[in-house]
PDB file of C-alpha atoms in Angstrom:
ATOM      1  CA  UNK A   1      -4.630  -4.689  19.849  1.00  0.00           C
ATOM      2  CA  UNK A   2      -4.698  -8.390  19.433  1.00  0.00           C
ATOM      3  CA  UNK A   3      -7.499  -9.938  21.462  1.00  0.00           C
ATOM      4  CA  UNK A   4      -6.340 -13.196  22.968  1.00  0.00           C
ATOM      5  CA  UNK A   5      -8.914 -15.975  22.727  1.00  0.00           C
ATOM      6  CA  UNK A   6      -7.690 -18.410  25.329  1.00  0.00           C
ATOM      7  CA  UNK A   7     -10.318 -21.026  24.503  1.00  0.00           C
ATOM      8  CA  UNK A   8      -8.670 -21.584  21.135  1.00  0.00           C
ATOM      9  CA  UNK A   9      -5.241 -21.879  22.791  1.00  0.00           C
ATOM     10  CA  UNK A  10      -6.215 -24.844  24.974  1.00  0.00           C
ATOM     11  CA  UNK A  11      -3.308 -27.389  24.780  1.00  0.00           C
ATOM     12  CA  UNK A  12      -5.924 -30.137  23.927  1.00  0.00           C
ATOM     13  CA  UNK A  13      -6.162 -31.147  20.385  1.00  0.00           C
ATOM     14  CA  UNK A  14      -9.183 -29.557  18.392  1.00  0.00           C
ATOM     15  CA  UNK A  15     -10.864 -31.532  15.803  1.00  0.00           C
ATOM     16  CA  UNK A  16      -9.681 -30.694  12.312  1.00  0.00           C
ATOM     17  CA  UNK A  17     -12.637 -32.267  10.813  1.00  0.00           C
ATOM     18  CA  UNK A  18     -14.775 -29.557  12.160  1.00  0.00           C
ATOM     19  CA  UNK A  19     -13.621 -27.384   9.354  1.00  0.00           C
ATOM     20  CA  UNK A  20     -15.033 -29.922   6.772  1.00  0.00           C
ATOM     21  CA  UNK A  21     -11.618 -30.144   5.144  1.00  0.00           C
ATOM     22  CA  UNK A  22     -10.448 -33.516   3.841  1.00  0.00           C
ATOM     23  CA  UNK A  23      -6.950 -34.050   5.299  1.00  0.00           C
ATOM     24  CA  UNK A  24      -5.401 -36.945   3.613  1.00  0.00           C
ATOM     25  CA  UNK A  25      -2.767 -39.164   5.365  1.00  0.00           C
ATOM     26  CA  UNK A  26      -3.463 -37.482   8.754  1.00  0.00           C
ATOM     27  CA  UNK A  27      -1.139 -39.906  10.588  1.00  0.00           C
ATOM     28  CA  UNK A  28       1.808 -39.266   8.406  1.00  0.00           C
ATOM     29  CA  UNK A  29       4.891 -38.312  10.490  1.00  0.00           C
ATOM     30  CA  UNK A  30       6.046 -34.866   9.277  1.00  0.00           C
ATOM     31  CA  UNK A  31       8.444 -34.329  12.249  1.00  0.00           C
ATOM     32  CA  UNK A  32       9.483 -37.971  13.205  1.00  0.00           C
ATOM     33  CA  UNK A  33      11.984 -37.036  15.901  1.00  0.00           C
ATOM     34  CA  UNK A  34       9.219 -35.389  18.004  1.00  0.00           C
ATOM     35  CA  UNK A  35       6.379 -37.545  16.766  1.00  0.00           C
ATOM     36  CA  UNK A  36       4.394 -34.867  15.066  1.00  0.00           C
ATOM     37  CA  UNK A  37       1.917 -35.939  12.465  1.00  0.00           C
ATOM     38  CA  UNK A  38       0.204 -34.057   9.616  1.00  0.00           C
ATOM     39  CA  UNK A  39      -2.972 -34.011  11.918  1.00  0.00           C
ATOM     40  CA  UNK A  40      -0.972 -32.525  14.666  1.00  0.00           C
ATOM     41  CA  UNK A  41       0.354 -29.842  12.446  1.00  0.00           C
ATOM     42  CA  UNK A  42      -3.144 -29.072  11.171  1.00  0.00           C
ATOM     43  CA  UNK A  43      -4.333 -28.819  14.770  1.00  0.00           C
ATOM     44  CA  UNK A  44      -1.480 -26.475  15.679  1.00  0.00           C
ATOM     45  CA  UNK A  45      -2.479 -24.150  12.880  1.00  0.00           C
ATOM     46  CA  UNK A  46      -6.138 -24.322  13.626  1.00  0.00           C
ATOM     47  CA  UNK A  47      -5.477 -23.259  17.181  1.00  0.00           C
ATOM     48  CA  UNK A  48      -3.148 -20.447  16.238  1.00  0.00           C
ATOM     49  CA  UNK A  49      -4.967 -19.294  13.046  1.00  0.00           C
ATOM     50  CA  UNK A  50      -5.986 -15.877  14.496  1.00  0.00           C
ATOM     51  CA  UNK A  51      -2.324 -15.198  15.467  1.00  0.00           C
ATOM     52  CA  UNK A  52      -0.638 -16.074  12.148  1.00  0.00           C
ATOM     53  CA  UNK A  53      -3.288 -15.091   9.576  1.00  0.00           C
ATOM     54  CA  UNK A  54      -2.720 -11.328   9.805  1.00  0.00           C
ATOM     55  CA  UNK A  55       0.934 -11.812   8.729  1.00  0.00           C
ATOM     56  CA  UNK A  56       0.250 -14.155   5.751  1.00  0.00           C
ATOM     57  CA  UNK A  57      -3.106 -13.416   4.102  1.00  0.00           C
ATOM     58  CA  UNK A  58      -3.395 -11.412   0.912  1.00  0.00           C
ATOM     59  CA  UNK A  59       0.392 -11.421   0.482  1.00  0.00           C
ATOM     60  CA  UNK A  60       2.437 -13.371  -2.021  1.00  0.00           C
ATOM     61  CA  UNK A  61       3.935 -16.465  -0.355  1.00  0.00           C
ATOM     62  CA  UNK A  62       6.988 -18.571  -0.685  1.00  0.00           C
ATOM     63  CA  UNK A  63       6.294 -22.013   0.612  1.00  0.00           C
ATOM     64  CA  UNK A  64       8.581 -24.789   1.646  1.00  0.00           C
ATOM     65  CA  UNK A  65       6.779 -27.983   0.991  1.00  0.00           C
ATOM     66  CA  UNK A  66       7.869 -31.253   2.568  1.00  0.00           C
ATOM     67  CA  UNK A  67       4.963 -33.827   1.531  1.00  0.00           C
ATOM     68  CA  UNK A  68       6.755 -36.700   3.165  1.00  0.00           C
ATOM     69  CA  UNK A  69       8.111 -35.002   6.251  1.00  0.00           C
ATOM     70  CA  UNK A  70      10.960 -32.835   7.531  1.00  0.00           C
ATOM     71  CA  UNK A  71      13.627 -35.507   6.793  1.00  0.00           C
ATOM     72  CA  UNK A  72      12.554 -36.250   3.187  1.00  0.00           C
ATOM     73  CA  UNK A  73      12.816 -34.254  -0.010  1.00  0.00           C
ATOM     74  CA  UNK A  74      11.553 -30.711   0.344  1.00  0.00           C
ATOM     75  CA  UNK A  75      11.021 -27.993  -2.287  1.00  0.00           C
ATOM     76  CA  UNK A  76       9.978 -24.342  -2.602  1.00  0.00           C
ATOM     77  CA  UNK A  77       6.868 -23.109  -4.336  1.00  0.00           C
ATOM     78  CA  UNK A  78       5.963 -19.527  -5.214  1.00  0.00           C
ATOM     79  CA  UNK A  79       3.673 -19.935  -8.231  1.00  0.00           C
ATOM     80  CA  UNK A  80       0.161 -21.345  -8.533  1.00  0.00           C
ATOM     81  CA  UNK A  81      -0.765 -22.448 -12.040  1.00  0.00           C
ATOM     82  CA  UNK A  82      -4.405 -23.386 -11.374  1.00  0.00           C
ATOM     83  CA  UNK A  83      -6.482 -21.663  -8.680  1.00  0.00           C
ATOM     84  CA  UNK A  84      -8.701 -23.593  -6.247  1.00  0.00           C
ATOM     85  CA  UNK A  85     -11.428 -22.578  -3.808  1.00  0.00           C
ATOM     86  CA  UNK A  86      -8.868 -21.780  -1.087  1.00  0.00           C
ATOM     87  CA  UNK A  87      -5.671 -21.081  -3.011  1.00  0.00           C
ATOM     88  CA  UNK A  88      -5.395 -17.928  -5.199  1.00  0.00           C
ATOM     89  CA  UNK A  89      -2.978 -16.311  -7.626  1.00  0.00           C
ATOM     90  CA  UNK A  90      -1.937 -12.833  -8.460  1.00  0.00           C
ATOM     91  CA  UNK A  91      -0.099 -12.203 -11.791  1.00  0.00           C
ATOM     92  CA  UNK A  92       3.092 -10.313 -11.185  1.00  0.00           C
ATOM     93  CA  UNK A  93       6.159  -9.408 -13.253  1.00  0.00           C
ATOM     94  CA  UNK A  94       9.398 -10.788 -11.920  1.00  0.00           C
ATOM     95  CA  UNK A  95      12.932  -9.317 -12.220  1.00  0.00           C
ATOM     96  CA  UNK A  96      13.382 -10.926 -15.582  1.00  0.00           C
ATOM     97  CA  UNK A  97      10.217  -9.238 -16.753  1.00  0.00           C
ATOM     98  CA  UNK A  98       8.393 -12.504 -17.023  1.00  0.00           C
ATOM     99  CA  UNK A  99       4.772 -12.569 -15.850  1.00  0.00           C
ATOM    100  CA  UNK A 100       3.990 -15.348 -13.305  1.00  0.00           C
ATOM    101  CA  UNK A 101       1.026 -16.296 -11.058  1.00  0.00           C
ATOM    102  CA  UNK A 102       2.186 -15.727  -7.442  1.00  0.00           C
ATOM    103  CA  UNK A 103       0.254 -17.850  -4.791  1.00  0.00           C
ATOM    104  CA  UNK A 104      -1.609 -16.218  -1.940  1.00  0.00           C
ATOM    105  CA  UNK A 105      -4.388 -17.126   0.574  1.00  0.00           C
ATOM    106  CA  UNK A 106      -7.314 -15.205   1.935  1.00  0.00           C
ATOM    107  CA  UNK A 107      -8.360 -16.954   5.138  1.00  0.00           C
ATOM    108  CA  UNK A 108      -8.149 -19.903   7.532  1.00  0.00           C
ATOM    109  CA  UNK A 109      -9.324 -22.331   4.862  1.00  0.00           C
ATOM    110  CA  UNK A 110      -6.399 -21.251   2.660  1.00  0.00           C
ATOM    111  CA  UNK A 111      -4.001 -21.856   5.551  1.00  0.00           C
ATOM    112  CA  UNK A 112      -5.401 -25.315   6.081  1.00  0.00           C
ATOM    113  CA  UNK A 113      -5.049 -26.015   2.357  1.00  0.00           C
ATOM    114  CA  UNK A 114      -1.300 -25.363   2.714  1.00  0.00           C
ATOM    115  CA  UNK A 115      -1.078 -27.943   5.464  1.00  0.00           C
ATOM    116  CA  UNK A 116      -2.814 -30.341   3.156  1.00  0.00           C
ATOM    117  CA  UNK A 117      -0.082 -29.703   0.600  1.00  0.00           C
ATOM    118  CA  UNK A 118       2.664 -30.524   3.243  1.00  0.00           C
ATOM    119  CA  UNK A 119       3.906 -26.988   3.706  1.00  0.00           C
ATOM    120  CA  UNK A 120       6.306 -26.781   6.734  1.00  0.00           C
ATOM    121  CA  UNK A 121       7.370 -23.103   6.226  1.00  0.00           C
ATOM    122  CA  UNK A 122       5.445 -20.079   5.128  1.00  0.00           C
ATOM    123  CA  UNK A 123       7.457 -16.931   3.879  1.00  0.00           C
ATOM    124  CA  UNK A 124       5.273 -13.994   3.095  1.00  0.00           C
ATOM    125  CA  UNK A 125       6.268 -10.849   1.110  1.00  0.00           C
ATOM    126  CA  UNK A 126       6.463  -7.493   2.926  1.00  0.00           C
ATOM    127  CA  UNK A 127       3.640  -6.169   0.857  1.00  0.00           C
ATOM    128  CA  UNK A 128       0.025  -6.895   0.295  1.00  0.00           C
ATOM    129  CA  UNK A 129      -1.659  -7.727  -3.062  1.00  0.00           C
ATOM    130  CA  UNK A 130      -3.883  -4.535  -3.102  1.00  0.00           C
ATOM    131  CA  UNK A 131      -0.656  -2.371  -3.013  1.00  0.00           C
ATOM    132  CA  UNK A 132       2.035  -4.761  -4.114  1.00  0.00           C
ATOM    133  CA  UNK A 133       4.728  -2.075  -4.886  1.00  0.00           C
ATOM    134  CA  UNK A 134       4.431  -0.437  -1.442  1.00  0.00           C
ATOM    135  CA  UNK A 135       5.807  -2.657   1.413  1.00  0.00           C
ATOM    136  CA  UNK A 136       4.384  -2.316   4.918  1.00  0.00           C
ATOM    137  CA  UNK A 137       7.343  -3.570   7.001  1.00  0.00           C
ATOM    138  CA  UNK A 138      11.204  -3.794   6.920  1.00  0.00           C
ATOM    139  CA  UNK A 139      13.058  -6.799   8.250  1.00  0.00           C
ATOM    140  CA  UNK A 140      16.657  -6.972   9.557  1.00  0.00           C
ATOM    141  CA  UNK A 141      17.678 -10.667   9.586  1.00  0.00           C
ATOM    142  CA  UNK A 142      20.450 -11.382  12.046  1.00  0.00           C
ATOM    143  CA  UNK A 143      22.279 -14.388  10.615  1.00  0.00           C
ATOM    144  CA  UNK A 144      25.106 -15.583  13.017  1.00  0.00           C
ATOM    145  CA  UNK A 145      27.816 -17.972  11.970  1.00  0.00           C
ATOM    146  CA  UNK A 146      28.336 -21.230  13.800  1.00  0.00           C
ATOM    147  CA  UNK A 147      31.164 -19.672  15.862  1.00  0.00           C
ATOM    148  CA  UNK A 148      28.990 -16.829  17.216  1.00  0.00           C
ATOM    149  CA  UNK A 149      27.739 -17.019  20.867  1.00  0.00           C
ATOM    150  CA  UNK A 150      23.989 -16.464  21.229  1.00  0.00           C
ATOM    151  CA  UNK A 151      24.427 -13.574  23.543  1.00  0.00           C
ATOM    152  CA  UNK A 152      26.137 -11.614  20.764  1.00  0.00           C
ATOM    153  CA  UNK A 153      23.069 -12.175  18.449  1.00  0.00           C
ATOM    154  CA  UNK A 154      20.992 -10.701  21.298  1.00  0.00           C
ATOM    155  CA  UNK A 155      23.380  -7.801  21.703  1.00  0.00           C
ATOM    156  CA  UNK A 156      23.124  -6.957  17.995  1.00  0.00           C
ATOM    157  CA  UNK A 157      19.383  -7.060  18.169  1.00  0.00           C
ATOM    158  CA  UNK A 158      19.396  -4.457  20.921  1.00  0.00           C
ATOM    159  CA  UNK A 159      21.846  -2.378  18.987  1.00  0.00           C
ATOM    160  CA  UNK A 160      19.481  -2.260  16.030  1.00  0.00           C
ATOM    161  CA  UNK A 161      16.560  -1.419  18.375  1.00  0.00           C
ATOM    162  CA  UNK A 162      18.469   1.473  20.038  1.00  0.00           C
ATOM    163  CA  UNK A 163      19.752   3.037  16.591  1.00  0.00           C
ATOM    164  CA  UNK A 164      16.185   2.744  15.184  1.00  0.00           C
ATOM    165  CA  UNK A 165      14.877   4.550  18.326  1.00  0.00           C
ATOM    166  CA  UNK A 166      17.276   7.537  17.495  1.00  0.00           C
ATOM    167  CA  UNK A 167      15.354   8.084  14.354  1.00  0.00           C
ATOM    168  CA  UNK A 168      11.939   7.587  15.878  1.00  0.00           C
ATOM    169  CA  UNK A 169      11.190   4.113  14.724  1.00  0.00           C
ATOM    170  CA  UNK A 170       9.730   1.456  16.955  1.00  0.00           C
ATOM    171  CA  UNK A 171      10.831  -2.144  16.239  1.00  0.00           C
ATOM    172  CA  UNK A 172       9.672  -5.587  17.042  1.00  0.00           C
ATOM    173  CA  UNK A 173      11.689  -8.807  17.538  1.00  0.00           C
ATOM    174  CA  UNK A 174      11.075 -12.487  16.843  1.00  0.00           C
ATOM    175  CA  UNK A 175      12.984 -15.657  16.951  1.00  0.00           C
ATOM    176  CA  UNK A 176      13.354 -17.213  13.438  1.00  0.00           C
ATOM    177  CA  UNK A 177      13.019 -20.853  14.640  1.00  0.00           C
ATOM    178  CA  UNK A 178      16.365 -21.511  12.986  1.00  0.00           C
ATOM    179  CA  UNK A 179      19.608 -19.782  13.928  1.00  0.00           C
ATOM    180  CA  UNK A 180      18.953 -16.104  14.321  1.00  0.00           C
ATOM    181  CA  UNK A 181      16.531 -13.247  15.158  1.00  0.00           C
ATOM    182  CA  UNK A 182      14.457 -10.890  12.980  1.00  0.00           C
ATOM    183  CA  UNK A 183      14.073  -7.170  13.993  1.00  0.00           C
ATOM    184  CA  UNK A 184      11.102  -5.766  12.072  1.00  0.00           C
ATOM    185  CA  UNK A 185       9.726  -2.199  11.673  1.00  0.00           C
ATOM    186  CA  UNK A 186       6.034  -1.563  10.492  1.00  0.00           C
ATOM    187  CA  UNK A 187       5.915   1.263   8.102  1.00  0.00           C
ATOM    188  CA  UNK A 188       3.245   3.274   6.138  1.00  0.00           C
ATOM    189  CA  UNK A 189       2.648   1.988   2.676  1.00  0.00           C
ATOM    190  CA  UNK A 190       4.342   5.005   1.017  1.00  0.00           C
ATOM    191  CA  UNK A 191       7.721   3.775  -0.120  1.00  0.00           C
ATOM    192  CA  UNK A 192       8.867   1.835  -3.146  1.00  0.00           C
ATOM    193  CA  UNK A 193      10.931  -1.374  -2.737  1.00  0.00           C
ATOM    194  CA  UNK A 194      13.947   0.417  -4.020  1.00  0.00           C
ATOM    195  CA  UNK A 195      13.667   3.075  -1.240  1.00  0.00           C
ATOM    196  CA  UNK A 196      13.196   0.635   1.604  1.00  0.00           C
ATOM    197  CA  UNK A 197      16.160  -1.448   0.246  1.00  0.00           C
ATOM    198  CA  UNK A 198      18.348   1.532   0.299  1.00  0.00           C
ATOM    199  CA  UNK A 199      17.109   2.545   3.722  1.00  0.00           C
ATOM    200  CA  UNK A 200      17.845  -0.937   5.063  1.00  0.00           C
ATOM    201  CA  UNK A 201      21.143  -1.240   3.313  1.00  0.00           C
ATOM    202  CA  UNK A 202      22.379   2.175   4.610  1.00  0.00           C
ATOM    203  CA  UNK A 203      21.295   1.411   8.136  1.00  0.00           C
ATOM    204  CA  UNK A 204      23.153  -1.780   8.214  1.00  0.00           C
ATOM    205  CA  UNK A 205      26.287  -0.331   6.750  1.00  0.00           C
ATOM    206  CA  UNK A 206      26.199   2.374   9.418  1.00  0.00           C
ATOM    207  CA  UNK A 207      25.682  -0.299  12.098  1.00  0.00           C
ATOM    208  CA  UNK A 208      28.638  -2.157  10.811  1.00  0.00           C
ATOM    209  CA  UNK A 209      30.826   0.978  10.823  1.00  0.00           C
ATOM    210  CA  UNK A 210      29.811   1.680  14.340  1.00  0.00           C
ATOM    211  CA  UNK A 211      30.472  -1.920  15.500  1.00  0.00           C
ATOM    212  CA  UNK A 212      33.055  -3.425  13.266  1.00  0.00           C
ATOM    213  CA  UNK A 213      33.944  -6.228  15.707  1.00  0.00           C
ATOM    214  CA  UNK A 214      30.411  -7.405  15.960  1.00  0.00           C
ATOM    215  CA  UNK A 215      28.473  -6.692  12.731  1.00  0.00           C
ATOM    216  CA  UNK A 216      29.149  -7.137   9.050  1.00  0.00           C
ATOM    217  CA  UNK A 217      26.996  -5.819   6.147  1.00  0.00           C
ATOM    218  CA  UNK A 218      28.737  -8.097   3.586  1.00  0.00           C
ATOM    219  CA  UNK A 219      27.482 -11.586   3.071  1.00  0.00           C
ATOM    220  CA  UNK A 220      30.915 -12.909   2.009  1.00  0.00           C
ATOM    221  CA  UNK A 221      31.872 -15.881   4.110  1.00  0.00           C
ATOM    222  CA  UNK A 222      35.431 -14.699   4.611  1.00  0.00           C
ATOM    223  CA  UNK A 223      34.212 -11.289   6.031  1.00  0.00           C
ATOM    224  CA  UNK A 224      31.594 -12.910   8.117  1.00  0.00           C
ATOM    225  CA  UNK A 225      33.856 -15.020  10.188  1.00  0.00           C
ATOM    226  CA  UNK A 226      33.394 -14.216  13.888  1.00  0.00           C
ATOM    227  CA  UNK A 227      30.648 -11.557  13.170  1.00  0.00           C
ATOM    228  CA  UNK A 228      27.006 -11.336  12.653  1.00  0.00           C
ATOM    229  CA  UNK A 229      25.732 -10.735   9.097  1.00  0.00           C
ATOM    230  CA  UNK A 230      22.675  -8.450   9.284  1.00  0.00           C
ATOM    231  CA  UNK A 231      20.883  -9.186   6.122  1.00  0.00           C
ATOM    232  CA  UNK A 232      19.023  -6.271   4.489  1.00  0.00           C
ATOM    233  CA  UNK A 233      18.235  -8.205   1.283  1.00  0.00           C
ATOM    234  CA  UNK A 234      14.877  -9.381   2.697  1.00  0.00           C
ATOM    235  CA  UNK A 235      13.681  -5.897   1.760  1.00  0.00           C
ATOM    236  CA  UNK A 236      13.830  -6.177  -2.020  1.00  0.00           C
ATOM    237  CA  UNK A 237      10.932  -6.935  -4.389  1.00  0.00           C
ATOM    238  CA  UNK A 238      10.391 -10.721  -4.592  1.00  0.00           C
ATOM    239  CA  UNK A 239      12.097 -11.446  -1.261  1.00  0.00           C
ATOM    240  CA  UNK A 240      10.248 -12.895   1.684  1.00  0.00           C
ATOM    241  CA  UNK A 241      10.866 -13.790   5.306  1.00  0.00           C
ATOM    242  CA  UNK A 242       9.560 -16.340   7.653  1.00  0.00           C
ATOM    243  CA  UNK A 243       6.164 -15.597   9.034  1.00  0.00           C
ATOM    244  CA  UNK A 244       5.544 -15.064  12.788  1.00  0.00           C
ATOM    245  CA  UNK A 245       4.191 -18.410  14.187  1.00  0.00           C
ATOM    246  CA  UNK A 246       5.299 -20.411  11.157  1.00  0.00           C
ATOM    247  CA  UNK A 247       6.880 -23.751  11.582  1.00  0.00           C
ATOM    248  CA  UNK A 248      10.450 -24.477  10.423  1.00  0.00           C
ATOM    249  CA  UNK A 249      11.924 -27.672   9.091  1.00  0.00           C
ATOM    250  CA  UNK A 250      14.082 -28.089  12.115  1.00  0.00           C
ATOM    251  CA  UNK A 251      13.959 -31.634  13.688  1.00  0.00           C
ATOM    252  CA  UNK A 252      12.259 -30.257  16.960  1.00  0.00           C
ATOM    253  CA  UNK A 253       9.492 -28.609  14.926  1.00  0.00           C
ATOM    254  CA  UNK A 254      10.617 -25.179  15.982  1.00  0.00           C
ATOM    255  CA  UNK A 255       8.404 -22.102  15.337  1.00  0.00           C
ATOM    256  CA  UNK A 256       9.277 -18.439  14.526  1.00  0.00           C
ATOM    257  CA  UNK A 257       8.032 -16.701  17.601  1.00  0.00           C
ATOM    258  CA  UNK A 258       7.369 -12.969  18.391  1.00  0.00           C
ATOM    259  CA  UNK A 259       8.695 -11.773  21.714  1.00  0.00           C
ATOM    260  CA  UNK A 260       8.514  -8.768  23.894  1.00  0.00           C
ATOM    261  CA  UNK A 261      11.913  -7.069  24.061  1.00  0.00           C
ATOM    262  CA  UNK A 262      12.251  -7.691  27.732  1.00  0.00           C
ATOM    263  CA  UNK A 263      11.969 -11.446  27.004  1.00  0.00           C
ATOM    264  CA  UNK A 264      14.956 -11.438  24.764  1.00  0.00           C
ATOM    265  CA  UNK A 265      17.565 -13.011  27.077  1.00  0.00           C
ATOM    266  CA  UNK A 266      19.919 -16.029  26.821  1.00  0.00           C
ATOM    267  CA  UNK A 267      17.130 -18.042  28.329  1.00  0.00           C
ATOM    268  CA  UNK A 268      15.366 -18.107  25.044  1.00  0.00           C
ATOM    269  CA  UNK A 269      17.153 -19.435  21.959  1.00  0.00           C
ATOM    270  CA  UNK A 270      16.089 -19.154  18.315  1.00  0.00           C
ATOM    271  CA  UNK A 271      14.425 -22.626  18.339  1.00  0.00           C
ATOM    272  CA  UNK A 272      13.105 -22.705  21.922  1.00  0.00           C
ATOM    273  CA  UNK A 273       9.469 -22.462  20.953  1.00  0.00           C
ATOM    274  CA  UNK A 274       7.985 -25.417  19.009  1.00  0.00           C
ATOM    275  CA  UNK A 275       4.615 -26.757  17.817  1.00  0.00           C
ATOM    276  CA  UNK A 276       4.317 -28.634  21.082  1.00  0.00           C
ATOM    277  CA  UNK A 277       5.158 -25.772  23.592  1.00  0.00           C
ATOM    278  CA  UNK A 278       4.080 -22.535  21.761  1.00  0.00           C
ATOM    279  CA  UNK A 279       0.348 -22.875  22.296  1.00  0.00           C
ATOM    280  CA  UNK A 280       0.968 -23.176  26.109  1.00  0.00           C
ATOM    281  CA  UNK A 281       3.131 -19.986  25.912  1.00  0.00           C
ATOM    282  CA  UNK A 282       0.371 -18.112  24.120  1.00  0.00           C
ATOM    283  CA  UNK A 283      -2.273 -19.259  26.631  1.00  0.00           C
ATOM    284  CA  UNK A 284      -0.378 -17.817  29.461  1.00  0.00           C
ATOM    285  CA  UNK A 285       0.462 -14.349  27.861  1.00  0.00           C
ATOM    286  CA  UNK A 286      -1.441 -11.392  29.174  1.00  0.00           C
ATOM    287  CA  UNK A 287      -0.709  -9.368  25.981  1.00  0.00           C
ATOM    288  CA  UNK A 288       0.270 -10.283  22.460  1.00  0.00           C
ATOM    289  CA  UNK A 289       3.900  -9.134  22.118  1.00  0.00           C
ATOM    290  CA  UNK A 290       3.195  -7.753  18.630  1.00  0.00           C
ATOM    291  CA  UNK A 291      -0.213  -6.267  19.409  1.00  0.00           C
ATOM    292  CA  UNK A 292       0.714  -2.891  18.037  1.00  0.00           C
ATOM    293  CA  UNK A 293       2.397  -4.214  14.817  1.00  0.00           C
ATOM    294  CA  UNK A 294      -0.401  -3.392  12.446  1.00  0.00           C
ATOM    295  CA  UNK A 295      -1.479  -0.312  14.367  1.00  0.00           C
ATOM    296  CA  UNK A 296       1.830   1.605  13.947  1.00  0.00           C
ATOM    297  CA  UNK A 297       2.147   3.337  10.619  1.00  0.00           C
ATOM    298  CA  UNK A 298       5.583   4.747  10.734  1.00  0.00           C
ATOM    299  CA  UNK A 299       7.294   7.153   8.268  1.00  0.00           C
ATOM    300  CA  UNK A 300      10.898   6.919   7.196  1.00  0.00           C
ATOM    301  CA  UNK A 301      12.812  10.157   7.277  1.00  0.00           C
ATOM    302  CA  UNK A 302      14.615   9.304   3.946  1.00  0.00           C
ATOM    303  CA  UNK A 303      15.845  12.774   2.851  1.00  0.00           C
ATOM    304  CA  UNK A 304      17.795  13.216   6.243  1.00  0.00           C
ATOM    305  CA  UNK A 305      19.005   9.578   6.313  1.00  0.00           C
ATOM    306  CA  UNK A 306      22.767   9.875   6.221  1.00  0.00           C
ATOM    307  CA  UNK A 307      24.001   6.873   8.303  1.00  0.00           C
ATOM    308  CA  UNK A 308      26.612   5.843   5.834  1.00  0.00           C
ATOM    309  CA  UNK A 309      29.150   8.556   6.993  1.00  0.00           C
ATOM    310  CA  UNK A 310      31.920   7.244   9.007  1.00  0.00           C
ATOM    311  CA  UNK A 311      31.591   8.258  12.727  1.00  0.00           C
ATOM    312  CA  UNK A 312      34.023  10.759  14.183  1.00  0.00           C
TER     313      UNK A 312
END
C-alpha cells in the first residue's frame, strides 16, 4: 500500500536547490496561461516524486520536450546517445531490427534531470528494463471524438471495468489530462507483447460488438464519428502511455490523475487536475487510489479467451 507522506504534499513551494541540482532558467514560463515557471514545475515533481516514480523508473521512456514552454516548439525524445550521472540508456532492437539506446531513469535525480531538459510529458513503456519482453500492465485508452459527451466516456470506462470483472481482472482508472480516460490492468510478467496485444485487441472487438452504438475498435475517422475509439495499440512493443501524475502540454498544465472508481463522475473532467491543484487533492486523500496497483499480479486466462464471437 502506498504510504501517504503528507509533509511532502504541503501546498507551499519546496526548495529545489535542496537537491543540489542546477536548474537553469528557473523563471522561464513553461505554461504562460497559468503563470507556471520551470521552477514551479520542478517543485511540483519534487513534492510528488514518491507518487510518480514507481510508474516511470527503470522503464524505457518517451518524452515530450518543450524547452521554451507549452506554446513553443516541442519534440519527442526516446533515445539517449550519451549517458549522464542521472540519465541512462538500454540498448534495444526496434521493429526495423535497428539497435537503439532507449532512455530511462532510476530515481528522483533522474526525474529532476528531465525537468532540466524541459520535459512536459512522460510516457513510459508497460515493461521494465530487467524483463523488457514481459509487460506488467495493459492499457485501454478511451479516445473520444469532439462530438462525444463526457458522460459517454465515463459510461464506456465502467463497461470495460464490468467486462474485465467477469474474467476476474481488477482494473484501475485515470484521467489522461487531455481528452479521455485510461483503464489499466496490472498483470504478472508472464506474457509476451504479442499475447497482450491480442488480448487487448480481442477484448476491444468484443466490447464494440456488444455496444456498437457507443464503442468502435477501428481507428478510422469515418467509423469513429459519434463513438468512442478504445485504443488497444498502447499494448504493443515500443508503445507507451502517459504516466500517472505526469503533466501534459495543455494550456492549464493538466495532469494525468489516478482516481478511485467511485470518483469517476461528470464532476471530474479529463483535465480537471493540474499542477496547481493536484498536490492539494493528494494531501486530502485518505488512501492512494492506486495503492494496490503493484501488489496485484493478475493472470490472463488466454486459452479460454473467446470474446470475439458475436453475442447471441
